[in-house]
Short mmCIF file of C-alpha atoms in Angstrom, two decimals:
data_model
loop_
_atom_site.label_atom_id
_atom_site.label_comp_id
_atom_site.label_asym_id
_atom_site.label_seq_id
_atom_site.Cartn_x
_atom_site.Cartn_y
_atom_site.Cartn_z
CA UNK A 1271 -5.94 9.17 4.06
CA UNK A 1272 -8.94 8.52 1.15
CA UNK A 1273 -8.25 8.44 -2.51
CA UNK A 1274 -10.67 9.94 -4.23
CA UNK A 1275 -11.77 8.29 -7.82
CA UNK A 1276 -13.40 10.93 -9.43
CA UNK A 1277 -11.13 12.66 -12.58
CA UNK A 1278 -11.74 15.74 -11.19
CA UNK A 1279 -10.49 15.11 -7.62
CA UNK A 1280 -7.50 13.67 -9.41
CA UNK A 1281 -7.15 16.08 -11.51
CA UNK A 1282 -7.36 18.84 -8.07
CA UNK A 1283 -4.41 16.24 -6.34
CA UNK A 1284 -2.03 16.63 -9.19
CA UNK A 1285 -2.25 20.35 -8.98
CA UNK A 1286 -2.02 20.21 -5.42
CA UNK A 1287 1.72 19.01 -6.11
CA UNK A 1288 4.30 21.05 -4.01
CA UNK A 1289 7.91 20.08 -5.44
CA UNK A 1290 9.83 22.60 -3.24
CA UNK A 1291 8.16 21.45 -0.34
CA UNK A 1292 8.13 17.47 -1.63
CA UNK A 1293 12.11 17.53 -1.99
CA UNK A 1294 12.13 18.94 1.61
CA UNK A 1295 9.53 17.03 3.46
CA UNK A 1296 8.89 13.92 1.64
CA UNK A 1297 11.37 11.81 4.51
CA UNK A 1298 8.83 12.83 7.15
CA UNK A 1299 5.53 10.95 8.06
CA UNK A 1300 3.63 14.87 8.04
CA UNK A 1301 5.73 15.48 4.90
CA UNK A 1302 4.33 17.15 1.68
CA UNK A 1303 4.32 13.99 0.05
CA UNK A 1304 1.60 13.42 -3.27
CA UNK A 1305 -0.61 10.59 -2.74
CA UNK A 1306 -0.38 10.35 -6.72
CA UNK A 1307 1.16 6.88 -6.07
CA UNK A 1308 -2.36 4.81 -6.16
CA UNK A 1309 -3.18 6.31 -10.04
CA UNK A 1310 0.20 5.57 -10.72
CA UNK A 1311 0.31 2.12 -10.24
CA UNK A 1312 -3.11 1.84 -11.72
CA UNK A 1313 -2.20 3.75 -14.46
CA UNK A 1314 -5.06 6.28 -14.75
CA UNK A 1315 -1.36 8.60 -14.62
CA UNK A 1316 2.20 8.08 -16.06
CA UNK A 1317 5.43 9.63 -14.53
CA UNK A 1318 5.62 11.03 -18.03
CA UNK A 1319 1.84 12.61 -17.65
CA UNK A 1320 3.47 14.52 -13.98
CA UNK A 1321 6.49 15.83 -15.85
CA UNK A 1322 4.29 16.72 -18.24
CA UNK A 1323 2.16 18.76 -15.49
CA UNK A 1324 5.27 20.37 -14.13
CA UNK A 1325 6.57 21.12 -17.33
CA UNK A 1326 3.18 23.45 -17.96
CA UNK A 1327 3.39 24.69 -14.67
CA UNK A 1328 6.83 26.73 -16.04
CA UNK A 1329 9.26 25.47 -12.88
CA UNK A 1330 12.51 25.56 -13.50
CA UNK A 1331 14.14 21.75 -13.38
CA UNK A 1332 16.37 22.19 -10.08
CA UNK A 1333 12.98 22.87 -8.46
CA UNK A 1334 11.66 18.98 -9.43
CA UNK A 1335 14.55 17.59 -9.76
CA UNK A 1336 13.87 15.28 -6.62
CA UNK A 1337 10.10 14.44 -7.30
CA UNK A 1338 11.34 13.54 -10.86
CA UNK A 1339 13.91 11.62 -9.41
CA UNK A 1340 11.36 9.57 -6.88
CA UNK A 1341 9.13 8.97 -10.06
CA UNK A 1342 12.44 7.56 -11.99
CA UNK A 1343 12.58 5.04 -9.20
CA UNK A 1344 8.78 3.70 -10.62
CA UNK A 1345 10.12 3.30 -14.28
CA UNK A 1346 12.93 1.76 -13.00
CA UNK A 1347 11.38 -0.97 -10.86
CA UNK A 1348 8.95 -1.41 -13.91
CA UNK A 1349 11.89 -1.83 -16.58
CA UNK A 1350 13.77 -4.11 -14.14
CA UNK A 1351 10.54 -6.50 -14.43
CA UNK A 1352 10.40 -6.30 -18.16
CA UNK A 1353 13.69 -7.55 -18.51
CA UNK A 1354 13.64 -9.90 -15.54
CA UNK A 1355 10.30 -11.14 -15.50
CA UNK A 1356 9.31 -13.18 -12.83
CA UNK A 1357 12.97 -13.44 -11.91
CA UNK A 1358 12.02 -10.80 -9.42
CA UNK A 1359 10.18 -12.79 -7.68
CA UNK A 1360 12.98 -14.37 -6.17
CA UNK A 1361 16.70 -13.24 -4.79
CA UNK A 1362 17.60 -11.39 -8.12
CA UNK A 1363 21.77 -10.60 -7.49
CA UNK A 1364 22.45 -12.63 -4.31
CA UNK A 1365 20.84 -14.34 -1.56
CA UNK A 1366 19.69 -12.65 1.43
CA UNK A 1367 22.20 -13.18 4.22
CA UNK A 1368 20.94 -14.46 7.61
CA UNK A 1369 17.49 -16.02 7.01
CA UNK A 1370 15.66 -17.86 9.50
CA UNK A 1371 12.03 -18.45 7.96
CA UNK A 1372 10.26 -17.58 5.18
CA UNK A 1373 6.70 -17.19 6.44
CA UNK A 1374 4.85 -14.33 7.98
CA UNK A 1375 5.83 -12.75 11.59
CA UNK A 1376 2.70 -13.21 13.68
CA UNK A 1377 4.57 -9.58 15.56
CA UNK A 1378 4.04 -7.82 12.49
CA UNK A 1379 0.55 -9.75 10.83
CA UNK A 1380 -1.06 -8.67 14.37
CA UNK A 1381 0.83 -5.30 14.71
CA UNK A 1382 2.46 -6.57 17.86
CA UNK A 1383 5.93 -5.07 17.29
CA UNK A 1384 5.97 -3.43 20.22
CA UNK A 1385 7.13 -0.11 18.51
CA UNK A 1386 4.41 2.46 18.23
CA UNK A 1387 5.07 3.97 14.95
CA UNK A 1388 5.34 0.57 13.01
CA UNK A 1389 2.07 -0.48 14.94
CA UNK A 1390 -0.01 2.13 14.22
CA UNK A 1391 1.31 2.01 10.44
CA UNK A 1392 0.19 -1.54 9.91
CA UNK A 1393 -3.36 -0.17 11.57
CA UNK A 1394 -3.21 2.09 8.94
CA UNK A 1395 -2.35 0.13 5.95
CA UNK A 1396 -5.27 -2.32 7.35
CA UNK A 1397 -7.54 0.42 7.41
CA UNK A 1398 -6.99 2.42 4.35
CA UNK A 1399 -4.91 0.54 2.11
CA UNK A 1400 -2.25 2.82 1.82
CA UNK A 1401 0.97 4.02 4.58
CA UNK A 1402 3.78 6.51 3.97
CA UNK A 1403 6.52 5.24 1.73
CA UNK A 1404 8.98 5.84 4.95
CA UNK A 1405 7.19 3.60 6.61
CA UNK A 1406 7.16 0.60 3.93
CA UNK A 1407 11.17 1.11 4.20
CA UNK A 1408 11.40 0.65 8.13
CA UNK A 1409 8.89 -2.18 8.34
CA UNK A 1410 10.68 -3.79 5.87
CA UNK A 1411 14.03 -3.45 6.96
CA UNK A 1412 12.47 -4.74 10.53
CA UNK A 1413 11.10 -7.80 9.36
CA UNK A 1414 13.85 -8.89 6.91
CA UNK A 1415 17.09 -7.46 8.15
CA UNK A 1416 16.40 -7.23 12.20
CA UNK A 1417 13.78 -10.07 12.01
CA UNK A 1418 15.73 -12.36 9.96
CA UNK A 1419 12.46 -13.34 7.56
CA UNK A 1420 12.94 -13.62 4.05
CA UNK A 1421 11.65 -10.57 2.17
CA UNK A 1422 8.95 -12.62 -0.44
CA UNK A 1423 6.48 -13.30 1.79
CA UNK A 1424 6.15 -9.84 3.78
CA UNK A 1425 6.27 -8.26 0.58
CA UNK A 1426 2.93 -10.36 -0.86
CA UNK A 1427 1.46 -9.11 2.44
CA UNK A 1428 2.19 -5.42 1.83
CA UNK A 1429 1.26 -5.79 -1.68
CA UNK A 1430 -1.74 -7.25 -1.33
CA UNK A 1431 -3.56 -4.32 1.20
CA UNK A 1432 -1.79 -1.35 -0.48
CA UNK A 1433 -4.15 0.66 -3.05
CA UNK A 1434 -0.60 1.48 -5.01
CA UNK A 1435 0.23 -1.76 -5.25
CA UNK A 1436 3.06 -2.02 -8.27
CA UNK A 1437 4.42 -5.65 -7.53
CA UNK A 1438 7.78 -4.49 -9.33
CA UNK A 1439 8.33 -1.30 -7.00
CA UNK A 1440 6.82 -3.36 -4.04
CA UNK A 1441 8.95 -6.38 -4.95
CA UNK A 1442 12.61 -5.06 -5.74
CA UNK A 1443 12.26 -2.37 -2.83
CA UNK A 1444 11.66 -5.08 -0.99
CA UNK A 1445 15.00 -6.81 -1.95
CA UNK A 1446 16.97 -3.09 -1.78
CA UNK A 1447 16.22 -3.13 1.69
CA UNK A 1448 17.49 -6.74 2.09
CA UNK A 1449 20.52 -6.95 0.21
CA UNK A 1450 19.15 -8.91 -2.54
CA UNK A 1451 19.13 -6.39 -4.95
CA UNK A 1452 21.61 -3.84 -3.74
CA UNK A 1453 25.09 -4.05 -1.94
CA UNK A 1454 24.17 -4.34 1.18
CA UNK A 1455 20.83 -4.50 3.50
CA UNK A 1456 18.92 -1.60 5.22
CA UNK A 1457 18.84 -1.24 9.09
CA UNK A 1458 17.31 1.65 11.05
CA UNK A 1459 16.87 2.13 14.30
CA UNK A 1460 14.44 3.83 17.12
CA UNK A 1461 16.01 7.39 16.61
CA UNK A 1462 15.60 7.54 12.83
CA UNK A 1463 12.14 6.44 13.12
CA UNK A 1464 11.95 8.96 15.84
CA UNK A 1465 13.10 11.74 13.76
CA UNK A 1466 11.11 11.39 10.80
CA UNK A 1467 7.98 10.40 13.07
CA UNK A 1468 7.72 12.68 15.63
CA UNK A 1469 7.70 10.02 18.31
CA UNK A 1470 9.69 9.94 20.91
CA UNK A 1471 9.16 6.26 22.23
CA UNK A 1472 12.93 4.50 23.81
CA UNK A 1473 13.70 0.97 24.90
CA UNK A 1474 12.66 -1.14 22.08
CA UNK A 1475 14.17 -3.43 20.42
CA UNK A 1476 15.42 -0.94 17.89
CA UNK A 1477 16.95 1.44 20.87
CA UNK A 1478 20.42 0.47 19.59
CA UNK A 1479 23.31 1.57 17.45
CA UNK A 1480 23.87 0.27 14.00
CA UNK A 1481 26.68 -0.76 15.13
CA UNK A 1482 24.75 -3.90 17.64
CA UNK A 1483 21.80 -3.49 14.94
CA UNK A 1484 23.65 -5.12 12.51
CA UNK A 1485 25.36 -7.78 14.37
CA UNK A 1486 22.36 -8.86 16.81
CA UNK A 1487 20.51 -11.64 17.33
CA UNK A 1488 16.72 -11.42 15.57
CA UNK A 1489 14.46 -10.33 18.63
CA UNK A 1490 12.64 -13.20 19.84
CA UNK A 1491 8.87 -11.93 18.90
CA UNK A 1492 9.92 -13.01 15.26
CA UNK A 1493 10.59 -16.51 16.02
CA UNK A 1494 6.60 -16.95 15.62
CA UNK A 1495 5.49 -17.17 12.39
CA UNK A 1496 2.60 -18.24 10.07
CA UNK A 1497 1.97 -19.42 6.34
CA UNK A 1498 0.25 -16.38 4.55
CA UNK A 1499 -3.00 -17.17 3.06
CA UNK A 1500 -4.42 -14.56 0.86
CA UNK A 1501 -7.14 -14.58 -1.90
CA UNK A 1502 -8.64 -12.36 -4.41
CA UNK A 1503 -12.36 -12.23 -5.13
CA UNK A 1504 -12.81 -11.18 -8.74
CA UNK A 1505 -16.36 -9.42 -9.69
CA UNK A 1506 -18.30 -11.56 -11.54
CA UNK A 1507 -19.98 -9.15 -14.12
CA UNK A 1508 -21.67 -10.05 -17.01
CA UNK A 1509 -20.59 -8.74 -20.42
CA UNK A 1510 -23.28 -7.52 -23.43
CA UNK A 1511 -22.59 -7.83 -26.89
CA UNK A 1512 -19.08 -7.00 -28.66
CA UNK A 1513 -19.18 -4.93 -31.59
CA UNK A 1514 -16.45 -7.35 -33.43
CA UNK A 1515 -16.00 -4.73 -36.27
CA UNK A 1516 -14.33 -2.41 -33.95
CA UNK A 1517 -11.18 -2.10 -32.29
CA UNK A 1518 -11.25 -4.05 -28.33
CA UNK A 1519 -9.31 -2.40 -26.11
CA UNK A 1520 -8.21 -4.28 -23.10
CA UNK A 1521 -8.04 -2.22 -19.56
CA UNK A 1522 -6.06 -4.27 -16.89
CA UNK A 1523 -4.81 -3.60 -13.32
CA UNK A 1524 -2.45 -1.78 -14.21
CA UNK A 1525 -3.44 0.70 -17.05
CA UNK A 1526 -6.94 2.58 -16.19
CA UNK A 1527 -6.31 5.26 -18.29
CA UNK A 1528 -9.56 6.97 -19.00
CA UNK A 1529 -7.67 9.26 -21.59
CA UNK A 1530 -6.09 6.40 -23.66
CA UNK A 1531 -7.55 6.60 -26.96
CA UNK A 1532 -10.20 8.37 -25.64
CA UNK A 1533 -11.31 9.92 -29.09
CA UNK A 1534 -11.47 5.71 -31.08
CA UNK A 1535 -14.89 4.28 -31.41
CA UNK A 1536 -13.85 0.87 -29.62
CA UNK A 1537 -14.98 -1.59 -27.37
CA UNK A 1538 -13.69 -1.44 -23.95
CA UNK A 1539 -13.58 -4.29 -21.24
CA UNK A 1540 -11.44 -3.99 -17.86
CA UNK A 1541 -9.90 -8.12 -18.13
CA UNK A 1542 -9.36 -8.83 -14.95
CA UNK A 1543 -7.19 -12.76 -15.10
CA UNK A 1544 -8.11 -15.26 -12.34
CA UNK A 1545 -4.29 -16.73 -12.49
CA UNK A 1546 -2.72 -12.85 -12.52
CA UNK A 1547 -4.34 -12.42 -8.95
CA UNK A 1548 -3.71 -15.83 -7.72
CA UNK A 1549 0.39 -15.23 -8.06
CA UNK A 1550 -0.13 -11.60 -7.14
CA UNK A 1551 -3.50 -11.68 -4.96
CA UNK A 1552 -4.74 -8.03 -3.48
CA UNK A 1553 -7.54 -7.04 -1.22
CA UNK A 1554 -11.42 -6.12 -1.59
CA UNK A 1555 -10.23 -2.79 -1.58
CA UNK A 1556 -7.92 -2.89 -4.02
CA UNK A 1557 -10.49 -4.11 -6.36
CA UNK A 1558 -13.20 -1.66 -5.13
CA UNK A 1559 -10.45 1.06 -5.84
CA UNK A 1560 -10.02 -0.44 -9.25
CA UNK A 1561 -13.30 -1.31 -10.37
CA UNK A 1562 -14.47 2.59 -9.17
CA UNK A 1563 -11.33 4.22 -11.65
CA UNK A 1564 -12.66 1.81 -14.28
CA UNK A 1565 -16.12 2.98 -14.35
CA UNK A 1566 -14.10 6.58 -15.43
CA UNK A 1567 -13.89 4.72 -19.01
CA UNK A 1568 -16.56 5.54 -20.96
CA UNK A 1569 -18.78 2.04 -22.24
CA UNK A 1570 -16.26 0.13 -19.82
CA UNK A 1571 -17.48 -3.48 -19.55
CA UNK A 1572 -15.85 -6.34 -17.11
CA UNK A 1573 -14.51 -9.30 -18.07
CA UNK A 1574 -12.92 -12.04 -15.53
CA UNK A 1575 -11.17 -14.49 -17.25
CA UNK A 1576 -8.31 -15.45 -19.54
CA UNK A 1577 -6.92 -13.09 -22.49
CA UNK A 1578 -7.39 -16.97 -24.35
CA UNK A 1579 -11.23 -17.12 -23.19
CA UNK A 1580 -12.06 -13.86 -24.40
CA UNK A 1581 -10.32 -14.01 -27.81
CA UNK A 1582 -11.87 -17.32 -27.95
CA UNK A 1583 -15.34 -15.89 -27.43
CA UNK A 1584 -14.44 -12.55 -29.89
CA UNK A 1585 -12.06 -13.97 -32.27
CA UNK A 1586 -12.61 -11.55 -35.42
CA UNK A 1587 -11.90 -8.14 -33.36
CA UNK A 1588 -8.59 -6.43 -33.10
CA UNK A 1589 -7.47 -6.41 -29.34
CA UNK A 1590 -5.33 -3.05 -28.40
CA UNK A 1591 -3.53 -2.88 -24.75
CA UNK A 1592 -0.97 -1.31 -23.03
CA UNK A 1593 2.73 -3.33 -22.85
CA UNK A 1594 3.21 -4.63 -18.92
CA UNK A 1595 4.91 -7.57 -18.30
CA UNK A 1596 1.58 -9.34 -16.61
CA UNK A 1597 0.02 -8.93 -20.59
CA UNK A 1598 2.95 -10.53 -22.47
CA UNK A 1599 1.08 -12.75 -23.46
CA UNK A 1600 -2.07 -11.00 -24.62
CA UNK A 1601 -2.04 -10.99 -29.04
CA UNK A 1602 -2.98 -7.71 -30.80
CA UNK A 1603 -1.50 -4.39 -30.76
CA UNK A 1604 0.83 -3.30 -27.52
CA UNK A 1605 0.89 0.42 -27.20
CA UNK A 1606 4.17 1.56 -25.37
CA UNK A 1607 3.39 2.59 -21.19
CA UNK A 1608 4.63 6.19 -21.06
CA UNK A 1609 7.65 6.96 -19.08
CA UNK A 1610 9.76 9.98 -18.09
CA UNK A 1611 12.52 8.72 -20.96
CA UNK A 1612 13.44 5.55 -23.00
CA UNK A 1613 15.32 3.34 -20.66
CA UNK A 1614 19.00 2.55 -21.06
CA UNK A 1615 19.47 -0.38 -23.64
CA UNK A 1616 21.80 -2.39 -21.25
CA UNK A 1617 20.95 -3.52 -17.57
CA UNK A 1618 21.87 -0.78 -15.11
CA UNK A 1619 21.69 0.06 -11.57
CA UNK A 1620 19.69 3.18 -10.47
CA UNK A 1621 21.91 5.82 -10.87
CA UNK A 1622 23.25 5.09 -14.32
CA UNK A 1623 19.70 4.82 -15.16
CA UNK A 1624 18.91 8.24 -13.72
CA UNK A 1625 21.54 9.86 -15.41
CA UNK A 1626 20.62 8.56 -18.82
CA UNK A 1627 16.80 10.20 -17.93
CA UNK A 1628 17.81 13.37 -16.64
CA UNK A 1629 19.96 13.69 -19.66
CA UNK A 1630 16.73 13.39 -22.20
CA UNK A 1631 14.56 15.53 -20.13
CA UNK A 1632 16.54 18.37 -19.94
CA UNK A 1633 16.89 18.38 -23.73
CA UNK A 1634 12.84 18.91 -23.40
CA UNK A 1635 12.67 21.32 -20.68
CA UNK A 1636 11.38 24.69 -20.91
CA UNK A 1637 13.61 27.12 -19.96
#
């Protein structure tokens, strides 16, 4: 699977968007899933931006319910990290039960699992930078809740070779699946993966019940494990002049919106912050996927280094960027990220949270 970078390819996926067929599929590997999610989490699109799309396109809300409902999962990861901050980097309601390391399985780093499906997906996330969300859910209920491995580590891993990267919906999946952040952890076994795979492989370790599944031993190939060392390489672009009499606005990571005050005479620079990637590193790729929807801002310019350095080196212009919590603590204006709904004003789990969105959107939906 390639993601394109051009608007109008974008543009051509978002139309291509099958809700129907998404609500009905979207469980299995040939499902009619989007492949929005990388310009989601790099913010060239919103969830609001798709409801907005579906909204146009006249369907009635029963029809997108579910696809609205997968995109309410984004804004909810995301408002979980603005109120937790980097609490979610750690076991945020309890601690995972059974543990027995907390660095990488050499099984899974090498694809060595032994279980075609999950093999071939790690080939595939190697290769392309991207694997079907069904898949993120069984390799990480393999590696944390049959392979006994803490979740933070394998979840750095995934992060840092997927092109859709969001480290709060990578992060607190992660911990659904293992019972940190939900009531209890995720197991499946060789026939789900079967059924939603098309394989048909038996006799692996996964060839069980839930019931043995949840009370087994971790499989031996998981008592070998290594430390996980992974870097970012940041371009190293030079930056002209600053016109300090107009508005800067700051592009990061996770907003490359090419539309975002698209019609203000303003500087623009994509700040790219050596210590954001050293806590949350990510791949080549995931740069070269970056840096390619960057160049879609018009008079884009690069900048690697601090939000200090550069307001140090521009200190008379009026910086404008988009609220995430990796930019708290940039100074200037924050524009609000747009979301299907305001969120809930108390801490909530999922459902609660859905409930309060479905109950604005319907207010706005065409009928």
């Amino acid at each position: 699977m390639t993601f394109p970078t051009q608007p109008e390819a974008i543009q051509q996926r978002l139309e291509a968007v099958d809700p129907a067929a998404y609500a009905k599929t979207r469980n299995y590997l040939n499902g009619a899933v989007t492949r929005l999610s990388p310009y989601l989490s790099r913010g060239v699109l919103s969830t609001y931006d798709v409801m907005q799309h579906l909204q146009e396109r006249r369907y009635q809300f029963y029809e997108v319910e579910k696809l609205l409902q997968e995109l309410a999962w984004r804004d909810y990861w995301q408002w979980l990290w603005n109120l937790h901050g980097v609490a979610i980097d750690q076991d945020l309601l309890r601690p995972q039960p059974g543990v027995q390391h907390h660095q990488m399985p050499s099984a899974v780093l090498h694809a060595q699992l032994g279980i075609d499906v999950l093999d071939d997906a790690i080939h595939q996330l190697y290769g392309t930078g991207y694997i079907h969300n069904h898949l993120r859910l069984y390799l990480a209920g393999t590696i944390c809740t049959i392979g006994k491995t803490h979740w933070h580590t394998p979840a750095q891993w995934m992060y840092y070779h997927l092109l859709d990267g969001d480290w709060a919906s990578n992060a607190l999946s992660w911990q659904w699946v293992a019972g940190t952040a939900s009531s209890k952890p995720y197991f499946a076994n060789q026939e789900n993966i079967n059924k939603y795979s098309g394989s048909t492989q038996r006799k692996t370790f996964l060839d069980a019940d839930y019931s043995e599944l949840t009370t087994a031993a971790a499989p031996l190939l998981f008592s070998k494990a290594e430390a996980l060392s992974l870097q970012t390489h940041l371009p190293t672009t030079a930056m002209s002049a600053v016109d300090e009499s107009l508005p800067t606005l700051l592009y990061t990571y996770y907003n490359l919106d090419p539309t975002w005050m698209a019609d203000v005479k303003a500087n623009r620079i994509f700040i790219l912050e050596p210590h954001v990637f050293a806590k949350y590193p990510v791949s080549d790729r995931c740069i070269e996927f970056a840096t390619a929807l960057a160049n879609n801002i018009e008079g884009i310019q690069i900048f690697t280094g601090s939000f200090a350095s550069l307001q140090h080196r521009f200190p008379n212009t009026r910086f404008h960027f988009k609220q995430h919590p990796l930019n708290a603590h940039f100074k200037g204006e924050a524009h609000p990220r747009k979301t299907l709904a305001e969120p809930p004003q108390a801490r909530c789990a999922f459902f609660p949270f859905w409930k309060h969105t479905v109950k604005q959107i319907k207010k706005e939906w065409p009928h």
